[in-house]
Amino acid sequence: ENALKTDLRIFPNPMVERAVVVLPVFDDPFTVQVLDATGRLVRDQRIGSTSGRFLLERADLMPGTYV
């Protein structure tokens, strides 16, 4: 599987309840993966097409550093 690598912005940082993710416009669905500081996959979220931004909910993410 080829991973799409692109510039994105996430704010606020640090997030409290949710963060806005800003990236290029995509017409096709894509997957957002959130990794913890050790590289463990902690979120695998399918996103439909985007207008260039979507909300990332903190929900079950423990306090910490994520990539």
mmCIF file of N, CA and C in Angstrom:
data_model
loop_
_atom_site.group_PDB
_atom_site.id
_atom_site.type_symbol
_atom_site.label_atom_id
_atom_site.label_comp_id
_atom_site.label_asym_id
_atom_site.label_seq_id
_atom_site.Cartn_x
_atom_site.Cartn_y
_atom_site.Cartn_z
ATOM 1 N N GLU A 1 0.851 -1.182 0.000
ATOM 2 C CA GLU A 1 0.000 0.000 0.000
ATOM 3 C C GLU A 1 0.890 1.236 0.000
ATOM 4 N N ASN A 2 0.582 2.192 -0.838
ATOM 5 C CA ASN A 2 1.327 3.442 -0.903
ATOM 6 C C ASN A 2 0.675 4.469 0.000
ATOM 7 N N ALA A 3 1.455 5.025 0.881
ATOM 8 C CA ALA A 3 0.944 6.063 1.777
ATOM 9 C C ALA A 3 1.095 7.416 1.098
ATOM 10 N N LEU A 4 0.076 8.234 1.184
ATOM 11 C CA LEU A 4 0.126 9.588 0.655
ATOM 12 C C LEU A 4 0.787 10.478 1.679
ATOM 13 N N LYS A 5 1.840 11.130 1.282
ATOM 14 C CA LYS A 5 2.530 12.046 2.184
ATOM 15 C C LYS A 5 2.305 13.452 1.651
ATOM 16 N N THR A 6 1.772 14.314 2.499
ATOM 17 C CA THR A 6 1.458 15.668 2.085
ATOM 18 C C THR A 6 1.597 16.605 3.272
ATOM 19 N N ASP A 7 1.667 17.884 2.993
ATOM 20 C CA ASP A 7 1.719 18.870 4.063
ATOM 21 C C ASP A 7 0.342 19.000 4.700
ATOM 22 N N LEU A 8 0.340 19.097 6.009
ATOM 23 C CA LEU A 8 -0.911 19.340 6.707
ATOM 24 C C LEU A 8 -0.637 20.195 7.930
ATOM 25 N N ARG A 9 -1.683 20.804 8.439
ATOM 26 C CA ARG A 9 -1.606 21.610 9.661
ATOM 27 C C ARG A 9 -2.664 21.099 10.624
ATOM 28 N N ILE A 10 -2.315 21.085 11.893
ATOM 29 C CA ILE A 10 -3.242 20.654 12.937
ATOM 30 C C ILE A 10 -3.240 21.720 14.028
ATOM 31 N N PHE A 11 -4.427 22.189 14.388
ATOM 32 C CA PHE A 11 -4.515 23.177 15.463
ATOM 33 C C PHE A 11 -5.829 23.010 16.203
ATOM 34 N N PRO A 12 -5.935 23.382 17.460
ATOM 35 C CA PRO A 12 -4.846 23.885 18.293
ATOM 36 C C PRO A 12 -3.908 22.739 18.698
ATOM 37 N N ASN A 13 -2.727 23.108 19.064
ATOM 38 C CA ASN A 13 -1.734 22.148 19.522
ATOM 39 C C ASN A 13 -1.126 22.689 20.796
ATOM 40 N N PRO A 14 -1.380 22.082 21.939
ATOM 41 C CA PRO A 14 -2.075 20.799 22.103
ATOM 42 C C PRO A 14 -3.586 20.951 22.013
ATOM 43 N N MET A 15 -4.252 19.854 21.632
ATOM 44 C CA MET A 15 -5.714 19.875 21.539
ATOM 45 C C MET A 15 -6.324 19.531 22.885
ATOM 46 N N VAL A 16 -7.534 20.029 23.103
ATOM 47 C CA VAL A 16 -8.247 19.720 24.337
ATOM 48 C C VAL A 16 -9.313 18.665 24.040
ATOM 49 N N GLU A 17 -10.316 19.017 23.251
ATOM 50 C CA GLU A 17 -11.379 18.073 22.898
ATOM 51 C C GLU A 17 -11.298 17.629 21.444
ATOM 52 N N ARG A 18 -10.835 18.523 20.580
ATOM 53 C CA ARG A 18 -10.745 18.210 19.148
ATOM 54 C C ARG A 18 -9.724 19.130 18.511
ATOM 55 N N ALA A 19 -9.267 18.734 17.344
ATOM 56 C CA ALA A 19 -8.342 19.559 16.582
ATOM 57 C C ALA A 19 -8.850 19.652 15.147
ATOM 58 N N VAL A 20 -8.541 20.752 14.501
ATOM 59 C CA VAL A 20 -8.847 20.938 13.092
ATOM 60 C C VAL A 20 -7.618 20.504 12.307
ATOM 61 N N VAL A 21 -7.836 19.630 11.331
ATOM 62 C CA VAL A 21 -6.758 19.176 10.460
ATOM 63 C C VAL A 21 -6.991 19.828 9.098
ATOM 64 N N VAL A 22 -5.997 20.560 8.618
ATOM 65 C CA VAL A 22 -6.096 21.250 7.332
ATOM 66 C C VAL A 22 -5.120 20.588 6.368
ATOM 67 N N LEU A 23 -5.625 20.173 5.204
ATOM 68 C CA LEU A 23 -4.817 19.514 4.197
ATOM 69 C C LEU A 23 -5.411 19.800 2.828
ATOM 70 N N PRO A 24 -4.743 19.390 1.770
ATOM 71 C CA PRO A 24 -5.293 19.642 0.430
ATOM 72 C C PRO A 24 -6.672 18.986 0.271
ATOM 73 N N VAL A 25 -7.444 19.476 -0.686
ATOM 74 C CA VAL A 25 -8.772 18.931 -0.973
ATOM 75 C C VAL A 25 -8.617 17.554 -1.619
ATOM 76 N N PHE A 26 -9.399 16.575 -1.132
ATOM 77 C CA PHE A 26 -9.411 15.234 -1.701
ATOM 78 C C PHE A 26 -10.827 14.881 -2.101
ATOM 79 N N ASP A 27 -10.998 14.344 -3.293
ATOM 80 C CA ASP A 27 -12.315 13.905 -3.746
ATOM 81 C C ASP A 27 -12.606 12.477 -3.305
ATOM 82 N N ASP A 28 -11.563 11.685 -3.110
ATOM 83 C CA ASP A 28 -11.731 10.280 -2.748
ATOM 84 C C ASP A 28 -11.548 10.087 -1.249
ATOM 85 N N PRO A 29 -12.195 9.077 -0.689
ATOM 86 C CA PRO A 29 -11.995 8.773 0.731
ATOM 87 C C PRO A 29 -10.527 8.436 1.014
ATOM 88 N N PHE A 30 -10.103 8.664 2.250
ATOM 89 C CA PHE A 30 -8.739 8.336 2.645
ATOM 90 C C PHE A 30 -8.741 7.964 4.118
ATOM 91 N N THR A 31 -7.629 7.423 4.584
ATOM 92 C CA THR A 31 -7.510 6.984 5.970
ATOM 93 C C THR A 31 -6.508 7.850 6.705
ATOM 94 N N VAL A 32 -6.888 8.298 7.898
ATOM 95 C CA VAL A 32 -5.987 9.050 8.771
ATOM 96 C C VAL A 32 -5.542 8.097 9.866
ATOM 97 N N GLN A 33 -4.237 7.982 10.034
ATOM 98 C CA GLN A 33 -3.694 7.137 11.098
ATOM 99 C C GLN A 33 -2.984 8.018 12.109
ATOM 100 N N VAL A 34 -3.269 7.792 13.386
ATOM 101 C CA VAL A 34 -2.629 8.517 14.476
ATOM 102 C C VAL A 34 -1.753 7.522 15.218
ATOM 103 N N LEU A 35 -0.485 7.881 15.378
ATOM 104 C CA LEU A 35 0.476 7.025 16.062
ATOM 105 C C LEU A 35 0.916 7.689 17.348
ATOM 106 N N ASP A 36 1.168 6.887 18.388
ATOM 107 C CA ASP A 36 1.698 7.464 19.619
ATOM 108 C C ASP A 36 3.213 7.634 19.482
ATOM 109 N N ALA A 37 3.862 8.122 20.537
ATOM 110 C CA ALA A 37 5.299 8.432 20.482
ATOM 111 C C ALA A 37 6.162 7.194 20.250
ATOM 112 N N THR A 38 5.626 6.005 20.515
ATOM 113 C CA THR A 38 6.392 4.769 20.291
ATOM 114 C C THR A 38 6.145 4.181 18.912
ATOM 115 N N GLY A 39 5.263 4.821 18.126
ATOM 116 C CA GLY A 39 4.951 4.326 16.786
ATOM 117 C C GLY A 39 3.773 3.375 16.744
ATOM 118 N N ARG A 40 3.110 3.176 17.868
ATOM 119 C CA ARG A 40 1.950 2.285 17.927
ATOM 120 C C ARG A 40 0.726 2.991 17.345
ATOM 121 N N LEU A 41 -0.002 2.297 16.475
ATOM 122 C CA LEU A 41 -1.217 2.830 15.875
ATOM 123 C C LEU A 41 -2.310 2.908 16.935
ATOM 124 N N VAL A 42 -2.830 4.122 17.173
ATOM 125 C CA VAL A 42 -3.868 4.308 18.185
ATOM 126 C C VAL A 42 -5.198 4.769 17.592
ATOM 127 N N ARG A 43 -5.182 5.188 16.339
ATOM 128 C CA ARG A 43 -6.412 5.604 15.664
ATOM 129 C C ARG A 43 -6.238 5.342 14.176
ATOM 130 N N ASP A 44 -7.251 4.745 13.588
ATOM 131 C CA ASP A 44 -7.283 4.458 12.158
ATOM 132 C C ASP A 44 -8.661 4.891 11.694
ATOM 133 N N GLN A 45 -8.755 6.108 11.145
ATOM 134 C CA GLN A 45 -10.047 6.736 10.873
ATOM 135 C C GLN A 45 -10.221 6.963 9.384
ATOM 136 N N ARG A 46 -11.291 6.404 8.818
ATOM 137 C CA ARG A 46 -11.610 6.581 7.398
ATOM 138 C C ARG A 46 -12.352 7.904 7.238
ATOM 139 N N ILE A 47 -11.893 8.725 6.303
ATOM 140 C CA ILE A 47 -12.485 10.034 6.043
ATOM 141 C C ILE A 47 -13.006 10.046 4.611
ATOM 142 N N GLY A 48 -14.232 10.533 4.442
ATOM 143 C CA GLY A 48 -14.756 10.698 3.090
ATOM 144 C C GLY A 48 -14.035 11.852 2.418
ATOM 145 N N SER A 49 -14.485 12.279 1.294
ATOM 146 C CA SER A 49 -13.852 13.410 0.626
ATOM 147 C C SER A 49 -13.846 14.606 1.571
ATOM 148 N N THR A 50 -12.897 15.499 1.396
ATOM 149 C CA THR A 50 -12.768 16.629 2.307
ATOM 150 C C THR A 50 -12.673 17.931 1.537
ATOM 151 N N SER A 51 -13.165 18.963 2.130
ATOM 152 C CA SER A 51 -13.073 20.296 1.536
ATOM 153 C C SER A 51 -11.760 20.958 1.926
ATOM 154 N N GLY A 52 -10.857 20.203 2.515
ATOM 155 C CA GLY A 52 -9.580 20.763 2.920
ATOM 156 C C GLY A 52 -9.399 20.798 4.419
ATOM 157 N N ARG A 53 -10.430 20.403 5.164
ATOM 158 C CA ARG A 53 -10.300 20.353 6.626
ATOM 159 C C ARG A 53 -11.304 19.366 7.198
ATOM 160 N N PHE A 54 -10.950 18.786 8.333
ATOM 161 C CA PHE A 54 -11.867 17.932 9.072
ATOM 162 C C PHE A 54 -11.499 17.995 10.545
ATOM 163 N N LEU A 55 -12.407 17.544 11.398
ATOM 164 C CA LEU A 55 -12.179 17.558 12.846
ATOM 165 C C LEU A 55 -11.637 16.207 13.293
ATOM 166 N N LEU A 56 -10.620 16.250 14.118
ATOM 167 C CA LEU A 56 -10.070 15.058 14.754
ATOM 168 C C LEU A 56 -10.471 15.130 16.220
ATOM 169 N N GLU A 57 -11.348 14.221 16.639
ATOM 170 C CA GLU A 57 -11.846 14.218 18.018
ATOM 171 C C GLU A 57 -10.839 13.530 18.930
ATOM 172 N N ARG A 58 -10.630 14.090 20.109
ATOM 173 C CA ARG A 58 -9.702 13.491 21.072
ATOM 174 C C ARG A 58 -10.275 12.189 21.631
ATOM 175 N N ALA A 59 -11.548 12.210 21.970
ATOM 176 C CA ALA A 59 -12.291 11.040 22.457
ATOM 177 C C ALA A 59 -11.449 10.145 23.351
ATOM 178 N N ASP A 60 -11.016 8.994 22.847
ATOM 179 C CA ASP A 60 -10.331 7.998 23.661
ATOM 180 C C ASP A 60 -8.809 8.116 23.648
ATOM 181 N N LEU A 61 -8.271 9.196 23.099
ATOM 182 C CA LEU A 61 -6.811 9.368 23.096
ATOM 183 C C LEU A 61 -6.338 9.819 24.478
ATOM 184 N N MET A 62 -5.383 9.113 25.024
ATOM 185 C CA MET A 62 -4.802 9.468 26.309
ATOM 186 C C MET A 62 -3.894 10.687 26.115
ATOM 187 N N PRO A 63 -3.668 11.488 27.148
ATOM 188 C CA PRO A 63 -2.723 12.603 27.018
ATOM 189 C C PRO A 63 -1.358 12.074 26.573
ATOM 190 N N GLY A 64 -0.733 12.774 25.653
ATOM 191 C CA GLY A 64 0.575 12.335 25.167
ATOM 192 C C GLY A 64 0.947 12.996 23.865
ATOM 193 N N THR A 65 1.983 12.484 23.243
ATOM 194 C CA THR A 65 2.493 12.996 21.973
ATOM 195 C C THR A 65 2.079 12.038 20.868
ATOM 196 N N TYR A 66 1.558 12.595 19.776
ATOM 197 C CA TYR A 66 1.084 11.793 18.665
ATOM 198 C C TYR A 66 1.623 12.332 17.353
ATOM 199 N N VAL A 67 1.748 11.427 16.389
ATOM 200 C CA VAL A 67 2.168 11.824 15.032
ATOM 201 C C VAL A 67 1.188 11.237 14.049
#
